[in-house]
Coordinates of C-alpha atoms (C1' of nucleotides) in Angstrom, one line a residue:
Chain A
X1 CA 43.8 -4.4 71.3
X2 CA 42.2 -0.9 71.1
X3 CA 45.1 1.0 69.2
X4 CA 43.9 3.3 68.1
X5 CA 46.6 5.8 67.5
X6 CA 46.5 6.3 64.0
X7 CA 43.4 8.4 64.8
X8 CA 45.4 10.2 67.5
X9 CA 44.9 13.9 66.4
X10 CA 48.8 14.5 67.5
X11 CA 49.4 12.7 64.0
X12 CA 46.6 14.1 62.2
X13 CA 47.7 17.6 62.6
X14 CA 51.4 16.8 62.7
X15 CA 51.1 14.7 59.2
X16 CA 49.0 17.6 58.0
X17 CA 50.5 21.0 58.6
X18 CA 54.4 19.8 57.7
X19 CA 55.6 20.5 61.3
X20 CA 55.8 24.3 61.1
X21 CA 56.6 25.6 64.5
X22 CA 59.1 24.0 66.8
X23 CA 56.9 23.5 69.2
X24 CA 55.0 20.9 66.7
X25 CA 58.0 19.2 65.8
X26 CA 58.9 18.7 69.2
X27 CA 55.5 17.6 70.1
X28 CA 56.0 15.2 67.3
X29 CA 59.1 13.8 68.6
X30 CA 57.2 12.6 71.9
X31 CA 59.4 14.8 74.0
X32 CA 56.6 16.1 76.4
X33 CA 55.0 13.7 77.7
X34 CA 53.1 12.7 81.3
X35 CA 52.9 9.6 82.8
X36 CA 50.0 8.9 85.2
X37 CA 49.6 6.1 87.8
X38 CA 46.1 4.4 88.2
X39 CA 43.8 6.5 90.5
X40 CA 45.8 10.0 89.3
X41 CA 43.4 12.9 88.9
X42 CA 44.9 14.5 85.6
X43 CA 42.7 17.7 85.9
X44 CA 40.2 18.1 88.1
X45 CA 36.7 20.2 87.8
X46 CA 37.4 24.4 87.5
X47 CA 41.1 23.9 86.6
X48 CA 42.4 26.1 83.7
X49 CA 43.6 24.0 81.7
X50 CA 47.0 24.9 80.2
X51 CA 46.5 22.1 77.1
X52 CA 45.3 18.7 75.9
X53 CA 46.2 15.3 76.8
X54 CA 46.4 12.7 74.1
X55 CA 46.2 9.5 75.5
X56 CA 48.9 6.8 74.2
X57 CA 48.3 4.0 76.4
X58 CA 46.1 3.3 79.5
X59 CA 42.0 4.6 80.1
X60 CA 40.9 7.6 81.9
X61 CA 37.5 8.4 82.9
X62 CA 35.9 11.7 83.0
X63 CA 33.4 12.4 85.9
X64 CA 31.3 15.2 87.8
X65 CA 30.7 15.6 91.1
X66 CA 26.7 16.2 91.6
X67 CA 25.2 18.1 94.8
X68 CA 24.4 14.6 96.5
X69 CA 28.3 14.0 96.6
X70 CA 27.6 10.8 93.9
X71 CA 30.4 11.5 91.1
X72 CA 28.6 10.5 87.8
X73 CA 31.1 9.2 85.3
X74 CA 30.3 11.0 81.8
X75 CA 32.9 8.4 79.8
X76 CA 36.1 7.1 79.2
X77 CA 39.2 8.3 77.0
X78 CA 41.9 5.8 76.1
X79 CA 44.7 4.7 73.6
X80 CA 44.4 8.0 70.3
X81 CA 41.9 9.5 72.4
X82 CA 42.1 13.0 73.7
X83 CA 41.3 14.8 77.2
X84 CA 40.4 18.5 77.9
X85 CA 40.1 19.8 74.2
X86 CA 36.5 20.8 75.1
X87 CA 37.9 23.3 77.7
X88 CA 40.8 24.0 75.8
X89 CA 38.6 25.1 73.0
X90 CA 36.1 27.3 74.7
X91 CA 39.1 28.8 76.8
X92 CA 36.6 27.7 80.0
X93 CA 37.7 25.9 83.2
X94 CA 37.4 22.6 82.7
X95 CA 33.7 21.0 83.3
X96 CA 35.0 17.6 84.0
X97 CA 36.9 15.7 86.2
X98 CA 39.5 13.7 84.5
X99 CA 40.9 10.4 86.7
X100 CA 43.4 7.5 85.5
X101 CA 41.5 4.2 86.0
X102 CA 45.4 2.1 84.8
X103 CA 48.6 3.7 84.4
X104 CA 48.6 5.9 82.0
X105 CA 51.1 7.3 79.2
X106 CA 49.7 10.7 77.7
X107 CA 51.2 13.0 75.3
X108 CA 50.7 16.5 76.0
X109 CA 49.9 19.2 73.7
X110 CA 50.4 23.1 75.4
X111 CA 47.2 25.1 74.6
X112 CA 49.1 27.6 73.0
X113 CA 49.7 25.2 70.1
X114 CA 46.2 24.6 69.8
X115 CA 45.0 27.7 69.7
X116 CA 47.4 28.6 67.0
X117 CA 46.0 25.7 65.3
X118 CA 42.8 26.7 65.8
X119 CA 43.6 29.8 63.8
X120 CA 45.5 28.4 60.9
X121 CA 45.3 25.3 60.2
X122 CA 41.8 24.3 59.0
X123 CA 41.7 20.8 59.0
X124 CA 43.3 20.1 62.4
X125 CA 40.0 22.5 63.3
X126 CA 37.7 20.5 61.3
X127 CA 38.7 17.5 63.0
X128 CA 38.4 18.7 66.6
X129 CA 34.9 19.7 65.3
X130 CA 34.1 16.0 64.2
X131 CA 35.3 15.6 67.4
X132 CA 33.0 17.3 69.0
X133 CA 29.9 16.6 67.2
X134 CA 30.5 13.0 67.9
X135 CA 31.4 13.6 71.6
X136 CA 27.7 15.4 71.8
X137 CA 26.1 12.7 70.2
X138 CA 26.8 10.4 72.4
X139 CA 26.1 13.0 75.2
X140 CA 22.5 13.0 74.0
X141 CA 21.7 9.4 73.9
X142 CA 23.2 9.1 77.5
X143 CA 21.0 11.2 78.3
X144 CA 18.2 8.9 76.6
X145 CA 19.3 5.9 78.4
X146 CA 19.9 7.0 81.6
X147 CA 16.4 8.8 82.5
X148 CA 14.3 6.4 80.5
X149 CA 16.0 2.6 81.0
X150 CA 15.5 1.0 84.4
X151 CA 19.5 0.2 86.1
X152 CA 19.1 -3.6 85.0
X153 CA 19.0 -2.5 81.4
X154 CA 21.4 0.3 81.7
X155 CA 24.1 -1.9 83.1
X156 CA 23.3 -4.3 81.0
X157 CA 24.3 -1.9 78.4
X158 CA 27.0 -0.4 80.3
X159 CA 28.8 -3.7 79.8
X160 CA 28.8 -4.3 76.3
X161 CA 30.1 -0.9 76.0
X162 CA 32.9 -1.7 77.6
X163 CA 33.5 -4.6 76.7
X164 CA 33.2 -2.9 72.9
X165 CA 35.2 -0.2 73.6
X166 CA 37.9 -1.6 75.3
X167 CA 38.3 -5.5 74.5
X168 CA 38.3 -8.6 76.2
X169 CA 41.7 -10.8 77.4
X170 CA 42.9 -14.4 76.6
X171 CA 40.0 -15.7 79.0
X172 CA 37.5 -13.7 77.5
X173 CA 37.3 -11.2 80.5
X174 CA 36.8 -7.4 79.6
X175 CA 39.9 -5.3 80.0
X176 CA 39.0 -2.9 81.9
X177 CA 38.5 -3.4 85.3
X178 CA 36.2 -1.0 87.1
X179 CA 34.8 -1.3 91.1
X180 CA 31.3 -1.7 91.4
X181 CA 31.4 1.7 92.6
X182 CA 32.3 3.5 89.2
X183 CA 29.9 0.5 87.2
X184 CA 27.2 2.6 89.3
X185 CA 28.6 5.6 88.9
X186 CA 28.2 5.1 84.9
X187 CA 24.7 4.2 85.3
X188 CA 23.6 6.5 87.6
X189 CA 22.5 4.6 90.4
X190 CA 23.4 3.4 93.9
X191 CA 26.0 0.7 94.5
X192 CA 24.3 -1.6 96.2
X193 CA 21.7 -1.7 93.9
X194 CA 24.5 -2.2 91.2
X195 CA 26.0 -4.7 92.8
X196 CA 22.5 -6.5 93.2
X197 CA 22.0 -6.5 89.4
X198 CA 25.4 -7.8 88.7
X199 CA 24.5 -10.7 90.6
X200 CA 21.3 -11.1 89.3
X201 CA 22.7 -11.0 85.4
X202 CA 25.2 -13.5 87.1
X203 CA 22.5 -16.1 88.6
X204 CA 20.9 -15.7 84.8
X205 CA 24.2 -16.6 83.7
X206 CA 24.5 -13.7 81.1
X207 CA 27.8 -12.8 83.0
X208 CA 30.3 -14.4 85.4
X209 CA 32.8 -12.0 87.8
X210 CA 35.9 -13.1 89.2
X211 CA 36.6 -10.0 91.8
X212 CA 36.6 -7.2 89.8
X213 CA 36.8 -9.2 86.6
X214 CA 33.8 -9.3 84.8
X215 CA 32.8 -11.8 81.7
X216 CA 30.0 -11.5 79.3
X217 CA 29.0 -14.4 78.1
X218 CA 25.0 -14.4 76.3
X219 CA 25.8 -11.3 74.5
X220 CA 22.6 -11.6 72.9
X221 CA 20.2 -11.6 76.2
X222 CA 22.2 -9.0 77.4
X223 CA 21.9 -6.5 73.9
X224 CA 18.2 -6.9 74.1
X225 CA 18.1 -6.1 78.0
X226 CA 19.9 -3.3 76.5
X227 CA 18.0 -2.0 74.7
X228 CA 15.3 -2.1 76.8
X229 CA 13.5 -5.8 76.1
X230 CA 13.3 -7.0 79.2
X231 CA 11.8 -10.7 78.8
Chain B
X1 CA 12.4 39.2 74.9
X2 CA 14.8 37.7 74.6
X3 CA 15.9 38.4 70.6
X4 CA 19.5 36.9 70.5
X5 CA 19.3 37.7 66.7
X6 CA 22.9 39.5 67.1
X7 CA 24.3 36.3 67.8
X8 CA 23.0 34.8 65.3
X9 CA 25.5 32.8 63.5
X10 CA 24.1 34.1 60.1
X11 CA 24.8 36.8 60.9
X12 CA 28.4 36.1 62.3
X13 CA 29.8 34.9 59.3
X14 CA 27.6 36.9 56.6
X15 CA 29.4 40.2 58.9
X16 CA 32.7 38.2 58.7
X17 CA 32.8 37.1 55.3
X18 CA 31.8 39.8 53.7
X19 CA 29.2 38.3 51.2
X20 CA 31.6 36.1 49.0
X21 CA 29.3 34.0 47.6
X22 CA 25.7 34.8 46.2
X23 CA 24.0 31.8 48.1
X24 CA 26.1 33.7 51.1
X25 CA 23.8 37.1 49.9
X26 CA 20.8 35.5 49.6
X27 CA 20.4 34.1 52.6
X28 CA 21.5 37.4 54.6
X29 CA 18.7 39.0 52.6
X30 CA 16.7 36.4 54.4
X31 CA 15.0 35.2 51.1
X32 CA 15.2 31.3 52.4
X33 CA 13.4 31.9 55.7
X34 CA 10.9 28.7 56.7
X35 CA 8.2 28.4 58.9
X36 CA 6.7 26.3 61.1
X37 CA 3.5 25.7 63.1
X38 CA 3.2 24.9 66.7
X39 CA 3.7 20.9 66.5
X40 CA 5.0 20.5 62.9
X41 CA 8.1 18.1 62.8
X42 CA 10.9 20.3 61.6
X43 CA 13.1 17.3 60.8
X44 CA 13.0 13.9 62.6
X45 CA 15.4 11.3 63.8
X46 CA 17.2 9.8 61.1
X47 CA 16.6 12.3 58.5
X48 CA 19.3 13.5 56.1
X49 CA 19.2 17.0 56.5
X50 CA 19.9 19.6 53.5
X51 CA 20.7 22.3 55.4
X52 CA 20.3 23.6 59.5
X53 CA 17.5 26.2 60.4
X54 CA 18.4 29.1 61.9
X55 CA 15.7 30.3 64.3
X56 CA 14.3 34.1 63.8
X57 CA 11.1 33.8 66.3
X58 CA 9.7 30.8 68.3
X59 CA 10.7 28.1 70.4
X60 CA 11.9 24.3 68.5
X61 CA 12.2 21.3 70.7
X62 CA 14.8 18.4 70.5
X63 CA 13.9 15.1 71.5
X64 CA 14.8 11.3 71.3
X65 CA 12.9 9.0 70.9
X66 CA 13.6 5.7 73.5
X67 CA 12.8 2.1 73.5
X68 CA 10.3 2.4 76.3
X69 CA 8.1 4.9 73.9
X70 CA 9.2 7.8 76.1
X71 CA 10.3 11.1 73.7
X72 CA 13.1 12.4 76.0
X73 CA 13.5 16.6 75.7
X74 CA 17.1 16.9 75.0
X75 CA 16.9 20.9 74.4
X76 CA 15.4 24.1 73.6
X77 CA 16.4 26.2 70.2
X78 CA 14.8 30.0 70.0
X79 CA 15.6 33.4 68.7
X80 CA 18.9 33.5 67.1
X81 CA 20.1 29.6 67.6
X82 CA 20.9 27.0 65.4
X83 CA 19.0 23.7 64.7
X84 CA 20.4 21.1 62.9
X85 CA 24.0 21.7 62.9
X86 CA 25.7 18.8 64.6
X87 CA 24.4 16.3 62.0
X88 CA 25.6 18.6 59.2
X89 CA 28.4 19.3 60.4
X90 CA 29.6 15.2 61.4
X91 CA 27.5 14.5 58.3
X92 CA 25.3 11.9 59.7
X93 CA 21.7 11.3 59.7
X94 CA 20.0 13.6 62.6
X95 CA 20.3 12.0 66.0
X96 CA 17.2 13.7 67.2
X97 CA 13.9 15.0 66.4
X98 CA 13.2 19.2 66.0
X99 CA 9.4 19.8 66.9
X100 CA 8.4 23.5 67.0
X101 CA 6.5 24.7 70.4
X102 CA 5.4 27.8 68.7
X103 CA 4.6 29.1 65.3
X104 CA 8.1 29.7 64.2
X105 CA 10.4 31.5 61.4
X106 CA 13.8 30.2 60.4
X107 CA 16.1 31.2 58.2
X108 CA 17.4 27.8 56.0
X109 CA 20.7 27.5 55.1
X110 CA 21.7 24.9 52.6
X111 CA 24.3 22.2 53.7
X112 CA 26.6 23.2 50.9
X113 CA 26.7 26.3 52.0
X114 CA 28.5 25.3 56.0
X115 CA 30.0 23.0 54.2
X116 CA 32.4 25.7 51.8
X117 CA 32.7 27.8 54.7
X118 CA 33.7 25.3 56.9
X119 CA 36.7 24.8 54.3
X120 CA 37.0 28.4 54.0
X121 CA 35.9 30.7 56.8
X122 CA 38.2 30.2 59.9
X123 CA 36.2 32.4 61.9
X124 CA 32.7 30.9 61.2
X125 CA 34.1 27.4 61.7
X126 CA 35.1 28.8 65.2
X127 CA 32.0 30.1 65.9
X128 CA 30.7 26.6 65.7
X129 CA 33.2 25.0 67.3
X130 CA 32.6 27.6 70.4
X131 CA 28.9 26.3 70.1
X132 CA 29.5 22.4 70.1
X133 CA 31.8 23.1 72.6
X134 CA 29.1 24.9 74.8
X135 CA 26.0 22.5 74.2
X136 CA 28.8 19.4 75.0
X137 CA 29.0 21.1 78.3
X138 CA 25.1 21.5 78.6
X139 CA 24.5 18.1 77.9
X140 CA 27.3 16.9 80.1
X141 CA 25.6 18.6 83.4
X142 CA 22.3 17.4 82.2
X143 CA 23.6 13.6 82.2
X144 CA 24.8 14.3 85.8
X145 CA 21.5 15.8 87.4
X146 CA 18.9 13.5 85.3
X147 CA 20.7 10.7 87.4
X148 CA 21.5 12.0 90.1
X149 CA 18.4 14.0 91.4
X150 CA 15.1 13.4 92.6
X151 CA 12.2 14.0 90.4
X152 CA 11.1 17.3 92.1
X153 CA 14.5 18.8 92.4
X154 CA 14.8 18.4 88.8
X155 CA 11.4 19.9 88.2
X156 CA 12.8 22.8 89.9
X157 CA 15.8 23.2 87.9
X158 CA 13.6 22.8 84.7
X159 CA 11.2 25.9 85.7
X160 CA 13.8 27.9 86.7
X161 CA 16.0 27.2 83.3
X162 CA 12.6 27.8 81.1
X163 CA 11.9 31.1 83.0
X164 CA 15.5 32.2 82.4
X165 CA 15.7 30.9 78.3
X166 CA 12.5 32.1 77.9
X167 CA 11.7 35.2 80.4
X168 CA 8.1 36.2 81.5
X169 CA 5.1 37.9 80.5
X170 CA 3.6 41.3 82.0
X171 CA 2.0 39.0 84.3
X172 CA 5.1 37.2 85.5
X173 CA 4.3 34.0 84.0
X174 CA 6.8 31.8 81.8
X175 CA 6.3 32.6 78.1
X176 CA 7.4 29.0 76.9
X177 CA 3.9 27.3 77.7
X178 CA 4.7 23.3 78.0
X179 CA 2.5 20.4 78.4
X180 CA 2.9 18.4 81.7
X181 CA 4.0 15.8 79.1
X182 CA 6.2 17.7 77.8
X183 CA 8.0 18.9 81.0
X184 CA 7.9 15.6 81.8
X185 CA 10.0 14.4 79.3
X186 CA 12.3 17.3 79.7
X187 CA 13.3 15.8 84.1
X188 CA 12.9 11.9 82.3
X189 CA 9.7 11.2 84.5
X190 CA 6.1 9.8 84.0
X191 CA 3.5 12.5 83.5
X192 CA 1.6 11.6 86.7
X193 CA 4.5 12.1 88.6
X194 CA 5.7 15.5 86.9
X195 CA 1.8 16.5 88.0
X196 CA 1.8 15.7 91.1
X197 CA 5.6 17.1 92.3
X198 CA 4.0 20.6 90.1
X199 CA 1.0 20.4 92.6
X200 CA 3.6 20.0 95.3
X201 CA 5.2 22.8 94.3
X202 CA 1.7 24.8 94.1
X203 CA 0.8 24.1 97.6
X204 CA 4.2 25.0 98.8
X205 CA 3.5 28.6 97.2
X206 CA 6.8 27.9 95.4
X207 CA 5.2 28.1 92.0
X208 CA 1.1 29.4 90.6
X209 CA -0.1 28.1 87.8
X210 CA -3.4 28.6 85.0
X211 CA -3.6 26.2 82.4
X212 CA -0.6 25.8 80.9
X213 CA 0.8 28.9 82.2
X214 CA 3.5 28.6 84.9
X215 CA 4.9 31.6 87.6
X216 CA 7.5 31.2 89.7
X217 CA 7.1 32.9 92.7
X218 CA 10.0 31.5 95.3
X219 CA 12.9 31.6 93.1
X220 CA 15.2 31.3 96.2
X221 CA 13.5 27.9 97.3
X222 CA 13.5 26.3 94.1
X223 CA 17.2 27.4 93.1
X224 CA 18.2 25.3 96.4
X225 CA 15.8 22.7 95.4
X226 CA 16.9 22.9 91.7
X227 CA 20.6 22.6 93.1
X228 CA 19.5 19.7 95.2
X229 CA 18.9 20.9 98.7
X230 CA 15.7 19.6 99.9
X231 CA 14.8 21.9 103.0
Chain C
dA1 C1' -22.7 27.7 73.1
dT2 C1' -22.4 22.9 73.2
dA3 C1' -20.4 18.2 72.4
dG4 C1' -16.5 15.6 71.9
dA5 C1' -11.7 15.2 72.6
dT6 C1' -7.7 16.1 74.9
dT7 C1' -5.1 17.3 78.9
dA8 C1' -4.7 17.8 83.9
dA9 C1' -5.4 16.3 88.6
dT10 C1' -5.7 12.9 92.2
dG11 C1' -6.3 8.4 94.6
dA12 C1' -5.0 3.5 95.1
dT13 C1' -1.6 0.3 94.5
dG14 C1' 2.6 -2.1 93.0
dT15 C1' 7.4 -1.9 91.5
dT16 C1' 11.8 -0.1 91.5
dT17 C1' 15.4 1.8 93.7
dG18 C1' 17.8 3.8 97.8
dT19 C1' 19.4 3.3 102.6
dC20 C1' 21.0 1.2 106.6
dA21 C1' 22.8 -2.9 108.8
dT22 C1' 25.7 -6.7 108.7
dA23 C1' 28.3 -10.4 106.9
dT24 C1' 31.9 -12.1 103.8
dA25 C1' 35.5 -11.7 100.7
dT26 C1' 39.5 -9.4 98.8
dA27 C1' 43.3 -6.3 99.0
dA28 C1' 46.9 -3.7 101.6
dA29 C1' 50.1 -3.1 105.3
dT30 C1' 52.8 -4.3 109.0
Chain D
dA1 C1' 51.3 -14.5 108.0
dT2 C1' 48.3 -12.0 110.4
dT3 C1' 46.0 -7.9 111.1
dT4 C1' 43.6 -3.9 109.2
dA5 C1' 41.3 -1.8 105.8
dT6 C1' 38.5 -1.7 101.9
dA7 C1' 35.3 -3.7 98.5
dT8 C1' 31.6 -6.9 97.6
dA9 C1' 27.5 -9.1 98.8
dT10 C1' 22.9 -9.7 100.8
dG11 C1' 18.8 -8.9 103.8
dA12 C1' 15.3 -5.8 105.7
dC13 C1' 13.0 -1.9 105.2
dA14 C1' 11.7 2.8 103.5
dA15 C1' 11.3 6.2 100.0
dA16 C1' 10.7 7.4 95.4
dC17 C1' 8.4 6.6 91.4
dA18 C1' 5.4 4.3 87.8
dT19 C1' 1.0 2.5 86.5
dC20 C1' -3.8 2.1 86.3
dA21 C1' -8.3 4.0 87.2
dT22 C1' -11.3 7.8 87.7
dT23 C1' -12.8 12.5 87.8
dA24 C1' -12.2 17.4 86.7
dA25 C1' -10.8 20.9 83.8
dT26 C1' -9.5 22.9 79.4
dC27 C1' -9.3 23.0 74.6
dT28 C1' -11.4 22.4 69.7
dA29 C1' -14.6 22.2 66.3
dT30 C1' -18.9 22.8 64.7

DNA sequence: ATAGATTAATGATGTTTGTCATATATAAAT
DNA sequence: ATTTATATATGACAAACATCATTAATCTAT
């Protein structure tokens, strides 16, 4: 569905520097790669990280733990998408706490590489800097969202994001299958009261579940909700 | 106070580049400089900016507008910091809004200008890369307390990060001087409420205050509030 | 210095959300 | 297949927060 590995930044940089070091090539050649199972923690908050995980199949999510022991999830990497670079880059511990919510194939990429990279091949740089300029947009409207839209709304929204970002099966349920615990973990809120909602958009029929699966089926109710119209 | 104008990023790359280019000599001669009074909109959501503002003395705010009206506070800019230079970078309209809090100078640099050394000067291109990595991390920890923690804890947190950005006068009081509206908008809350938890503070001899003007006088207390310990 | 406008403060009240308790459904393990 | 654990669901209640109304204080302009 969501392949997206045409924009994986292994074959950016590969296609684009002509495979100078070995170490590229052999990055190239899919020899070092990790393998996940679902519920894996890939790095966890204050690890060093010692590179970058592209993601070539499967969906991670990324979360912090606050002071009252909720773990807020910040987002979700999958398929041509790439994990750690942030710490990589500033040479910090890592901020985040990366999970595997499926089984998960990942290609990894030692940070030596990319800080070799980072010196001397400009594009591969300019691209992790698109990168991050996106990743910080996004950041900041989160941030909109979550302290100014009531939870109704935000899950509202929470679901056409993922049923955007990571597609929908035969049946027209989304992908990804999340417990109602990480739904409220997205939004910010308690489960209970997540789970309330979700039966609330159900009763309205904008959605219907099937255990974890979830539907969406007035996609426009449920856009306006998110974005705040609420009647 | 706090004069961060060696960090400058100005002045990183004019000191790194040395002067290639006559725009590049011009602007360290600080011939483009642009100021700004206490309210003006510096550039607004949406906008397509020519260029990012460099700050040389005052204090610019970053906010979003949301669909509930509410102009959520994303971030502060002052002495020696950058404004502008995730949409010039990504080359996108400007996500959020700059409004200065002070009379304010900046120095301008024209888009064209990043944009050649972006191509051309490694070390300036890290330098941003180092930043957007940094403000990713800021925003990410914001996203986790804003939903995670009570309206006065993050009240708390918001003093003691002002006072700390910012510093104090001779008296001990905060030299950024915020509405309650605007703090408000910084913790995601209505104004009332912001008011009120202030007044708690107050009368719990945690904070003084005279008009506008804010002193901290527990920092221990409110760092355990701010980190979400509530006695 | 005074009037008018804006901002801050506080009370009363209603809504939203969180917490605790408990029941039901689903998944996992023997 | 049956037990055990875990996740989901719902009710009752409490706490946090928002909204509206009103008064007090502070700022602004003449």
């Amino acid at each position: 569905m969501n392949n997206k590995c045409e924009k994986c930044i292994v074959k950016k940089f590969t296609g684009l520097q002509a495979l100078t070091s070995d170490q590229l090539k052999c990055i190239s050649d899919g020899k070092i790669t990790r393998t996940f199972k679902k519920g894996d923690v890939i790095f966890d908050e204050g690890d060093h990280l010692k590179g970058i995980y592209c993601v070539r199949f499967g969906i991670a999510k990324l979360s912090k733990l606050s002071t009252n022991g909720k773990d807020q999830i910040i987002k979700f990497v999958s398929n041509g998408e790439v994990l750690g670079q942030r710490s990589v880059i500033a040479q910090e511990p890592a901020n985040l706490r990366a999970v595997a919510v499926n089984d998960m194939d990942s290609c990894f990429i030692p940070k030596k590489l990319i800080l070799d990279n980072l010196q001397n091949n400009t594009s591969f740089t300019l691209e992790l800097l698109q990168n991050l300029a996106h990743e910080l947009k996004e950041a900041d409207d989160v941030i909109v969202n979550i302290s100014q839209k009531p939870v109704k709304n935000r899950i509202a929204e929470t679901l056409l994001h993922l049923e955007n970002s990571f597609g929908v099966d035969s049946e027209g349920f989304m992908i990804i299958q999340l417990s109602r615990e990480d739904i409220s973990n997205i939004v910010g809120t308690a489960t209970e009261s997540c789970i309330r909602m979700l039966s609330e958009l159900k009763k309205e029929k904008l959605i219907e579940t099937s255990g974890k699966r979830i539907k969406i089926i007035n996609r426009n109710i449920l856009q306006k909700l998110g974005e705040g119209i609420n009647n």
